[in-house]
Amino acid sequence: QVQLQQSGPGLVKPSQTLSLTCAISGDSVSSNSAAWNWIRQSPSRGLEWLGRTYYRSKWFNDYAISVKSRITINPDTSGNQFSLQLNSVTPEDTGIYHCAREGSTYFDYWGQGTLVTVSS
Amino acid sequence: QSVLTQPPSVSAAPGQKVTISCSGSSSNIGNNYVSWYQQLPETAPKLLIYDNNKRPSGIPDRFSGSKSGTSATLGITGLQTGDEADYYCGIWDSGLYAYVFGIGTKVTVL
């Protein structure tokens, strides 16, 4: 059974960097058939896909246009996890951040969610 | 404003049926597989339907999915109080090159 365990701070100051990690058990971040995603949720924006990392003989990343200039998603093969970094955050980046496994065309396993508040 | 349109809410009495529509375009529903997610209060979304009409293991057959053209529908029969949740459609959009979600539909059991 795949499990995703999120960790990271719940409070970030404006203009700083939001950093979260998603630890994987029951699968590998280097899987050739899965992709590892970050999705955030807020009352104003609903569920918003942020981006993904995946391995298909080499590493690939895809990012949402809305955050492309500020986001990095990195795999950590030694720790079997992946991370999210979102730079230059503003209060608009406040929300619940979810990590999720993309099995094919859908998200079949989700982390527990992390509420991140951007505030001074 | 989402590229996928869902009704904000639907409601019905216990035991009745509800349907939730998800309307899109040729760059998403018209050419890709739809999935549906159930989000109970204070929990992460849960996969309910994938590839338009398939149910993951453990999802009861009271839940069904269908697709026609650029629209998809989630059906819930034998409505139970435990079905009160937000339901989202989701799909890869080939034009945006991004995964997109509907705004969500709140199901209320009267």
PDB file of C-alpha atoms in Angstrom:
ATOM      1  CA  GLN A   1       0.000   0.000   0.000  1.00  0.00           C
ATOM      2  CA  VAL A   2       1.374   3.370  -1.023  1.00  0.00           C
ATOM      3  CA  GLN A   3       1.575   6.031   1.665  1.00  0.00           C
ATOM      4  CA  LEU A   4       2.641   9.643   1.361  1.00  0.00           C
ATOM      5  CA  GLN A   5       3.740  11.554   4.456  1.00  0.00           C
ATOM      6  CA  GLN A   6       4.124  15.313   4.223  1.00  0.00           C
ATOM      7  CA  SER A   7       6.346  17.483   6.394  1.00  0.00           C
ATOM      8  CA  GLY A   8       7.274  21.133   6.538  1.00  0.00           C
ATOM      9  CA  PRO A   9       6.459  24.425   8.261  1.00  0.00           C
ATOM     10  CA  GLY A  10       2.926  25.728   8.482  1.00  0.00           C
ATOM     11  CA  LEU A  11       3.880  29.394   8.585  1.00  0.00           C
ATOM     12  CA  VAL A  12       6.011  31.274   6.055  1.00  0.00           C
ATOM     13  CA  LYS A  13       6.742  34.979   5.920  1.00  0.00           C
ATOM     14  CA  PRO A  14       5.923  36.987   2.795  1.00  0.00           C
ATOM     15  CA  SER A  15       8.749  37.085   0.213  1.00  0.00           C
ATOM     16  CA  GLN A  16      10.348  33.968   1.695  1.00  0.00           C
ATOM     17  CA  THR A  17      10.425  30.395   0.363  1.00  0.00           C
ATOM     18  CA  LEU A  18       7.816  27.750   1.114  1.00  0.00           C
ATOM     19  CA  SER A  19       9.409  24.308   1.444  1.00  0.00           C
ATOM     20  CA  LEU A  20       7.578  21.004   1.866  1.00  0.00           C
ATOM     21  CA  THR A  21       8.631  17.363   1.600  1.00  0.00           C
ATOM     22  CA  CYS A  22       6.603  14.282   0.742  1.00  0.00           C
ATOM     23  CA  ALA A  23       8.044  10.942   1.888  1.00  0.00           C
ATOM     24  CA  ILE A  24       6.990   7.891  -0.117  1.00  0.00           C
ATOM     25  CA  SER A  25       6.467   4.362   1.181  1.00  0.00           C
ATOM     26  CA  GLY A  26       5.218   1.433  -0.867  1.00  0.00           C
ATOM     27  CA  ASP A  27       6.549   2.847  -4.155  1.00  0.00           C
ATOM     28  CA  SER A  28       9.655   4.527  -5.527  1.00  0.00           C
ATOM     29  CA  VAL A  29      10.134   8.128  -6.546  1.00  0.00           C
ATOM     30  CA  SER A  30      12.138   6.666  -9.449  1.00  0.00           C
ATOM     31  CA  SER A  31       9.209   4.562 -10.665  1.00  0.00           C
ATOM     32  CA  ASN A  32       8.889   4.429 -14.439  1.00  0.00           C
ATOM     33  CA  SER A  33       5.103   4.395 -14.249  1.00  0.00           C
ATOM     34  CA  ALA A  34       4.238   7.059 -11.673  1.00  0.00           C
ATOM     35  CA  ALA A  35       4.554  10.826 -11.360  1.00  0.00           C
ATOM     36  CA  TRP A  36       4.788  12.785  -8.136  1.00  0.00           C
ATOM     37  CA  ASN A  37       2.679  15.889  -7.852  1.00  0.00           C
ATOM     38  CA  TRP A  38       1.957  18.908  -5.675  1.00  0.00           C
ATOM     39  CA  ILE A  39      -1.560  20.309  -5.544  1.00  0.00           C
ATOM     40  CA  ARG A  40      -2.806  23.148  -3.407  1.00  0.00           C
ATOM     41  CA  GLN A  41      -6.265  24.062  -2.226  1.00  0.00           C
ATOM     42  CA  SER A  42      -7.764  27.350  -1.123  1.00  0.00           C
ATOM     43  CA  PRO A  43     -11.286  28.769  -0.883  1.00  0.00           C
ATOM     44  CA  SER A  44     -10.547  31.290  -3.629  1.00  0.00           C
ATOM     45  CA  ARG A  45      -8.778  28.973  -6.108  1.00  0.00           C
ATOM     46  CA  GLY A  46     -10.197  25.537  -5.284  1.00  0.00           C
ATOM     47  CA  LEU A  47      -7.911  22.627  -6.163  1.00  0.00           C
ATOM     48  CA  GLU A  48      -4.942  23.893  -8.153  1.00  0.00           C
ATOM     49  CA  TRP A  49      -2.321  21.619  -9.692  1.00  0.00           C
ATOM     50  CA  LEU A  50       1.146  23.075  -9.188  1.00  0.00           C
ATOM     51  CA  GLY A  51       3.473  20.608 -10.855  1.00  0.00           C
ATOM     52  CA  ARG A  52       5.117  17.211 -10.935  1.00  0.00           C
ATOM     53  CA  THR A  53       8.349  15.297 -11.227  1.00  0.00           C
ATOM     54  CA  TYR A  54       8.753  11.890 -12.845  1.00  0.00           C
ATOM     55  CA  TYR A  55      11.393   9.503 -14.129  1.00  0.00           C
ATOM     56  CA  ARG A  56      11.304   8.009 -17.624  1.00  0.00           C
ATOM     57  CA  SER A  57      14.943   7.049 -18.194  1.00  0.00           C
ATOM     58  CA  LYS A  58      15.709  10.595 -17.098  1.00  0.00           C
ATOM     59  CA  TRP A  59      14.010  13.129 -14.839  1.00  0.00           C
ATOM     60  CA  PHE A  60      11.260  15.412 -16.067  1.00  0.00           C
ATOM     61  CA  ASN A  61       9.343  18.264 -14.463  1.00  0.00           C
ATOM     62  CA  ASP A  62       6.121  19.983 -15.462  1.00  0.00           C
ATOM     63  CA  TYR A  63       4.859  23.135 -13.772  1.00  0.00           C
ATOM     64  CA  ALA A  64       1.662  25.154 -13.843  1.00  0.00           C
ATOM     65  CA  ILE A  65       2.024  28.424 -15.735  1.00  0.00           C
ATOM     66  CA  SER A  66       0.697  30.348 -12.734  1.00  0.00           C
ATOM     67  CA  VAL A  67       3.730  29.417 -10.591  1.00  0.00           C
ATOM     68  CA  LYS A  68       6.322  28.407 -13.180  1.00  0.00           C
ATOM     69  CA  SER A  69       8.718  31.251 -12.411  1.00  0.00           C
ATOM     70  CA  ARG A  70       8.725  30.495  -8.668  1.00  0.00           C
ATOM     71  CA  ILE A  71       8.448  26.722  -8.271  1.00  0.00           C
ATOM     72  CA  THR A  72      10.883  23.829  -8.053  1.00  0.00           C
ATOM     73  CA  ILE A  73       9.939  20.196  -7.473  1.00  0.00           C
ATOM     74  CA  ASN A  74      12.885  17.907  -6.808  1.00  0.00           C
ATOM     75  CA  PRO A  75      13.145  14.154  -6.368  1.00  0.00           C
ATOM     76  CA  ASP A  76      15.334  12.758  -3.610  1.00  0.00           C
ATOM     77  CA  THR A  77      16.216   9.210  -4.596  1.00  0.00           C
ATOM     78  CA  SER A  78      18.280   8.437  -1.496  1.00  0.00           C
ATOM     79  CA  GLY A  79      15.386   9.418   0.792  1.00  0.00           C
ATOM     80  CA  ASN A  80      12.645   8.171  -1.551  1.00  0.00           C
ATOM     81  CA  GLN A  81      10.815  11.469  -1.342  1.00  0.00           C
ATOM     82  CA  PHE A  82      10.193  14.620  -3.300  1.00  0.00           C
ATOM     83  CA  SER A  83      10.032  18.249  -2.354  1.00  0.00           C
ATOM     84  CA  LEU A  84       8.299  21.491  -3.225  1.00  0.00           C
ATOM     85  CA  GLN A  85       9.925  24.880  -3.112  1.00  0.00           C
ATOM     86  CA  LEU A  86       7.871  27.976  -3.880  1.00  0.00           C
ATOM     87  CA  ASN A  87       9.791  31.242  -3.851  1.00  0.00           C
ATOM     88  CA  SER A  88       8.705  34.805  -3.143  1.00  0.00           C
ATOM     89  CA  VAL A  89       5.458  33.801  -1.497  1.00  0.00           C
ATOM     90  CA  THR A  90       2.597  36.218  -0.840  1.00  0.00           C
ATOM     91  CA  PRO A  91      -0.598  35.813   1.189  1.00  0.00           C
ATOM     92  CA  GLU A  92      -2.203  34.521  -2.055  1.00  0.00           C
ATOM     93  CA  ASP A  93      -0.078  31.381  -1.615  1.00  0.00           C
ATOM     94  CA  THR A  94      -1.846  30.515   1.633  1.00  0.00           C
ATOM     95  CA  GLY A  95      -3.645  27.203   1.405  1.00  0.00           C
ATOM     96  CA  ILE A  96      -3.547  23.474   2.004  1.00  0.00           C
ATOM     97  CA  TYR A  97      -0.749  21.809   0.071  1.00  0.00           C
ATOM     98  CA  HIS A  98      -1.186  18.177  -0.969  1.00  0.00           C
ATOM     99  CA  CYS A  99       1.297  15.772  -2.467  1.00  0.00           C
ATOM    100  CA  ALA A 100      -0.145  13.037  -4.654  1.00  0.00           C
ATOM    101  CA  ARG A 101       0.913  10.103  -6.792  1.00  0.00           C
ATOM    102  CA  GLU A 102      -0.231  10.171 -10.380  1.00  0.00           C
ATOM    103  CA  GLY A 103      -0.734   6.558 -11.420  1.00  0.00           C
ATOM    104  CA  SER A 104      -1.684   7.241 -15.031  1.00  0.00           C
ATOM    105  CA  THR A 105      -4.258   9.930 -15.690  1.00  0.00           C
ATOM    106  CA  TYR A 106      -5.426  10.302 -12.112  1.00  0.00           C
ATOM    107  CA  PHE A 107      -4.204  10.850  -8.556  1.00  0.00           C
ATOM    108  CA  ASP A 108      -4.609   7.596  -6.667  1.00  0.00           C
ATOM    109  CA  TYR A 109      -2.717   8.317  -3.460  1.00  0.00           C
ATOM    110  CA  TRP A 110      -2.617  11.582  -1.527  1.00  0.00           C
ATOM    111  CA  GLY A 111      -0.678  12.896   1.420  1.00  0.00           C
ATOM    112  CA  GLN A 112      -2.455  14.157   4.501  1.00  0.00           C
ATOM    113  CA  GLY A 113      -2.268  17.809   3.428  1.00  0.00           C
ATOM    114  CA  THR A 114      -0.352  20.659   5.057  1.00  0.00           C
ATOM    115  CA  LEU A 115      -1.930  24.008   5.844  1.00  0.00           C
ATOM    116  CA  VAL A 116       0.568  26.716   4.956  1.00  0.00           C
ATOM    117  CA  THR A 117      -0.149  30.281   6.003  1.00  0.00           C
ATOM    118  CA  VAL A 118       1.815  33.154   4.499  1.00  0.00           C
ATOM    119  CA  SER A 119       1.899  35.913   7.070  1.00  0.00           C
ATOM    120  CA  SER A 120       4.362  38.153   8.847  1.00  0.00           C
TER     121      SER A 120
ATOM    122  CA  GLN B   1     -12.711  30.459 -13.026  1.00  0.00           C
ATOM    123  CA  SER B   2     -12.061  26.818 -13.933  1.00  0.00           C
ATOM    124  CA  VAL B   3     -11.973  25.336 -17.441  1.00  0.00           C
ATOM    125  CA  LEU B   4     -14.245  22.604 -16.056  1.00  0.00           C
ATOM    126  CA  THR B   5     -17.765  23.611 -15.036  1.00  0.00           C
ATOM    127  CA  GLN B   6     -19.550  21.889 -12.182  1.00  0.00           C
ATOM    128  CA  PRO B   7     -22.728  22.880 -10.309  1.00  0.00           C
ATOM    129  CA  PRO B   8     -21.894  24.348  -6.877  1.00  0.00           C
ATOM    130  CA  SER B   9     -24.276  22.053  -5.062  1.00  0.00           C
ATOM    131  CA  VAL B  10     -26.774  19.214  -5.395  1.00  0.00           C
ATOM    132  CA  SER B  11     -28.996  17.622  -2.798  1.00  0.00           C
ATOM    133  CA  ALA B  12     -31.367  14.710  -2.361  1.00  0.00           C
ATOM    134  CA  ALA B  13     -32.962  12.594   0.318  1.00  0.00           C
ATOM    135  CA  PRO B  14     -31.360   9.420   1.677  1.00  0.00           C
ATOM    136  CA  GLY B  15     -31.732   6.528  -0.730  1.00  0.00           C
ATOM    137  CA  GLN B  16     -32.231   8.796  -3.731  1.00  0.00           C
ATOM    138  CA  LYS B  17     -29.889   9.420  -6.654  1.00  0.00           C
ATOM    139  CA  VAL B  18     -27.848  12.480  -7.561  1.00  0.00           C
ATOM    140  CA  THR B  19     -25.865  13.288 -10.655  1.00  0.00           C
ATOM    141  CA  ILE B  20     -23.042  15.801 -10.931  1.00  0.00           C
ATOM    142  CA  SER B  21     -22.064  17.195 -14.300  1.00  0.00           C
ATOM    143  CA  CYS B  22     -18.629  18.322 -15.422  1.00  0.00           C
ATOM    144  CA  SER B  23     -18.480  20.294 -18.638  1.00  0.00           C
ATOM    145  CA  GLY B  24     -15.245  20.953 -20.476  1.00  0.00           C
ATOM    146  CA  SER B  25     -13.864  21.218 -23.985  1.00  0.00           C
ATOM    147  CA  SER B  26     -12.044  19.324 -26.702  1.00  0.00           C
ATOM    148  CA  SER B  27      -8.690  20.035 -25.056  1.00  0.00           C
ATOM    149  CA  ASN B  28      -9.660  18.173 -21.915  1.00  0.00           C
ATOM    150  CA  ILE B  29     -12.785  16.007 -21.588  1.00  0.00           C
ATOM    151  CA  GLY B  30     -13.143  15.636 -25.343  1.00  0.00           C
ATOM    152  CA  ASN B  31      -9.822  13.835 -25.680  1.00  0.00           C
ATOM    153  CA  ASN B  32      -8.634  12.626 -22.277  1.00  0.00           C
ATOM    154  CA  TYR B  33      -9.779  10.482 -19.369  1.00  0.00           C
ATOM    155  CA  VAL B  34     -11.851  12.036 -16.576  1.00  0.00           C
ATOM    156  CA  SER B  35     -11.419  11.226 -12.912  1.00  0.00           C
ATOM    157  CA  TRP B  36     -13.589  12.094  -9.932  1.00  0.00           C
ATOM    158  CA  TYR B  37     -12.547  12.776  -6.343  1.00  0.00           C
ATOM    159  CA  GLN B  38     -14.498  12.794  -3.107  1.00  0.00           C
ATOM    160  CA  GLN B  39     -13.370  15.094  -0.309  1.00  0.00           C
ATOM    161  CA  LEU B  40     -14.922  14.555   3.085  1.00  0.00           C
ATOM    162  CA  PRO B  41     -14.604  17.426   5.584  1.00  0.00           C
ATOM    163  CA  GLU B  42     -11.069  17.956   6.891  1.00  0.00           C
ATOM    164  CA  THR B  43      -9.576  15.181   4.751  1.00  0.00           C
ATOM    165  CA  ALA B  44      -7.553  14.921   1.559  1.00  0.00           C
ATOM    166  CA  PRO B  45      -9.365  14.180  -1.719  1.00  0.00           C
ATOM    167  CA  LYS B  46      -9.911  10.502  -2.479  1.00  0.00           C
ATOM    168  CA  LEU B  47     -10.023   8.920  -5.932  1.00  0.00           C
ATOM    169  CA  LEU B  48     -13.574   7.792  -6.692  1.00  0.00           C
ATOM    170  CA  ILE B  49     -13.645   7.204 -10.452  1.00  0.00           C
ATOM    171  CA  TYR B  50     -10.816   7.038 -12.979  1.00  0.00           C
ATOM    172  CA  ASP B  51     -10.598   6.618 -16.766  1.00  0.00           C
ATOM    173  CA  ASN B  52     -14.150   8.015 -17.099  1.00  0.00           C
ATOM    174  CA  ASN B  53     -15.973   5.095 -15.506  1.00  0.00           C
ATOM    175  CA  LYS B  54     -13.670   2.787 -13.552  1.00  0.00           C
ATOM    176  CA  ARG B  55     -13.855   2.376  -9.784  1.00  0.00           C
ATOM    177  CA  PRO B  56     -10.751   1.753  -7.661  1.00  0.00           C
ATOM    178  CA  SER B  57     -10.823  -1.219  -5.360  1.00  0.00           C
ATOM    179  CA  GLY B  58     -13.041  -0.544  -2.356  1.00  0.00           C
ATOM    180  CA  ILE B  59     -15.302   2.032  -4.010  1.00  0.00           C
ATOM    181  CA  PRO B  60     -18.911   0.771  -3.942  1.00  0.00           C
ATOM    182  CA  ASP B  61     -20.838   0.399  -7.177  1.00  0.00           C
ATOM    183  CA  ARG B  62     -23.262   3.083  -5.966  1.00  0.00           C
ATOM    184  CA  PHE B  63     -20.760   5.444  -7.553  1.00  0.00           C
ATOM    185  CA  SER B  64     -20.581   5.535 -11.353  1.00  0.00           C
ATOM    186  CA  GLY B  65     -19.011   7.687 -14.029  1.00  0.00           C
ATOM    187  CA  SER B  66     -19.768   8.356 -17.656  1.00  0.00           C
ATOM    188  CA  LYS B  67     -18.557  10.601 -20.446  1.00  0.00           C
ATOM    189  CA  SER B  68     -20.108  11.904 -23.633  1.00  0.00           C
ATOM    190  CA  GLY B  69     -18.378  14.361 -25.923  1.00  0.00           C
ATOM    191  CA  THR B  70     -17.011  17.193 -23.784  1.00  0.00           C
ATOM    192  CA  SER B  71     -19.073  16.418 -20.680  1.00  0.00           C
ATOM    193  CA  ALA B  72     -18.788  13.890 -17.895  1.00  0.00           C
ATOM    194  CA  THR B  73     -21.179  12.827 -15.172  1.00  0.00           C
ATOM    195  CA  LEU B  74     -20.787  11.309 -11.726  1.00  0.00           C
ATOM    196  CA  GLY B  75     -23.765   9.407 -10.384  1.00  0.00           C
ATOM    197  CA  ILE B  76     -24.412   8.409  -6.794  1.00  0.00           C
ATOM    198  CA  THR B  77     -27.294   6.046  -6.084  1.00  0.00           C
ATOM    199  CA  GLY B  78     -28.700   4.956  -2.720  1.00  0.00           C
ATOM    200  CA  LEU B  79     -27.533   8.236  -1.185  1.00  0.00           C
ATOM    201  CA  GLN B  80     -26.233   7.954   2.378  1.00  0.00           C
ATOM    202  CA  THR B  81     -25.414  10.590   4.988  1.00  0.00           C
ATOM    203  CA  GLY B  82     -21.789   9.513   4.722  1.00  0.00           C
ATOM    204  CA  ASP B  83     -21.802  10.685   1.088  1.00  0.00           C
ATOM    205  CA  GLU B  84     -22.031  14.321   2.185  1.00  0.00           C
ATOM    206  CA  ALA B  85     -18.832  15.728   0.753  1.00  0.00           C
ATOM    207  CA  ASP B  86     -17.348  17.856  -1.990  1.00  0.00           C
ATOM    208  CA  TYR B  87     -16.896  16.135  -5.334  1.00  0.00           C
ATOM    209  CA  TYR B  88     -14.381  17.270  -7.950  1.00  0.00           C
ATOM    210  CA  CYS B  89     -13.836  16.275 -11.542  1.00  0.00           C
ATOM    211  CA  GLY B  90     -10.276  16.378 -12.794  1.00  0.00           C
ATOM    212  CA  ILE B  91      -8.439  15.854 -16.055  1.00  0.00           C
ATOM    213  CA  TRP B  92      -5.266  16.627 -17.984  1.00  0.00           C
ATOM    214  CA  ASP B  93      -5.781  19.567 -20.335  1.00  0.00           C
ATOM    215  CA  SER B  94      -3.719  19.114 -23.492  1.00  0.00           C
ATOM    216  CA  GLY B  95      -4.007  22.779 -24.456  1.00  0.00           C
ATOM    217  CA  LEU B  96      -2.883  24.161 -21.108  1.00  0.00           C
ATOM    218  CA  TYR B  97      -0.482  21.240 -20.547  1.00  0.00           C
ATOM    219  CA  ALA B  98      -1.707  21.099 -16.982  1.00  0.00           C
ATOM    220  CA  TYR B  99      -3.996  19.052 -14.785  1.00  0.00           C
ATOM    221  CA  VAL B 100      -7.228  20.917 -14.100  1.00  0.00           C
ATOM    222  CA  PHE B 101     -10.007  20.471 -11.574  1.00  0.00           C
ATOM    223  CA  GLY B 102     -13.601  21.591 -11.476  1.00  0.00           C
ATOM    224  CA  ILE B 103     -14.639  24.003  -8.721  1.00  0.00           C
ATOM    225  CA  GLY B 104     -16.282  21.198  -6.800  1.00  0.00           C
ATOM    226  CA  THR B 105     -19.876  20.236  -6.064  1.00  0.00           C
ATOM    227  CA  LYS B 106     -21.165  19.983  -2.528  1.00  0.00           C
ATOM    228  CA  VAL B 107     -23.528  17.057  -2.033  1.00  0.00           C
ATOM    229  CA  THR B 108     -26.066  17.483   0.755  1.00  0.00           C
ATOM    230  CA  VAL B 109     -28.225  14.646   2.017  1.00  0.00           C
ATOM    231  CA  LEU B 110     -31.535  16.138   3.094  1.00  0.00           C
TER     232      LEU B 110
END
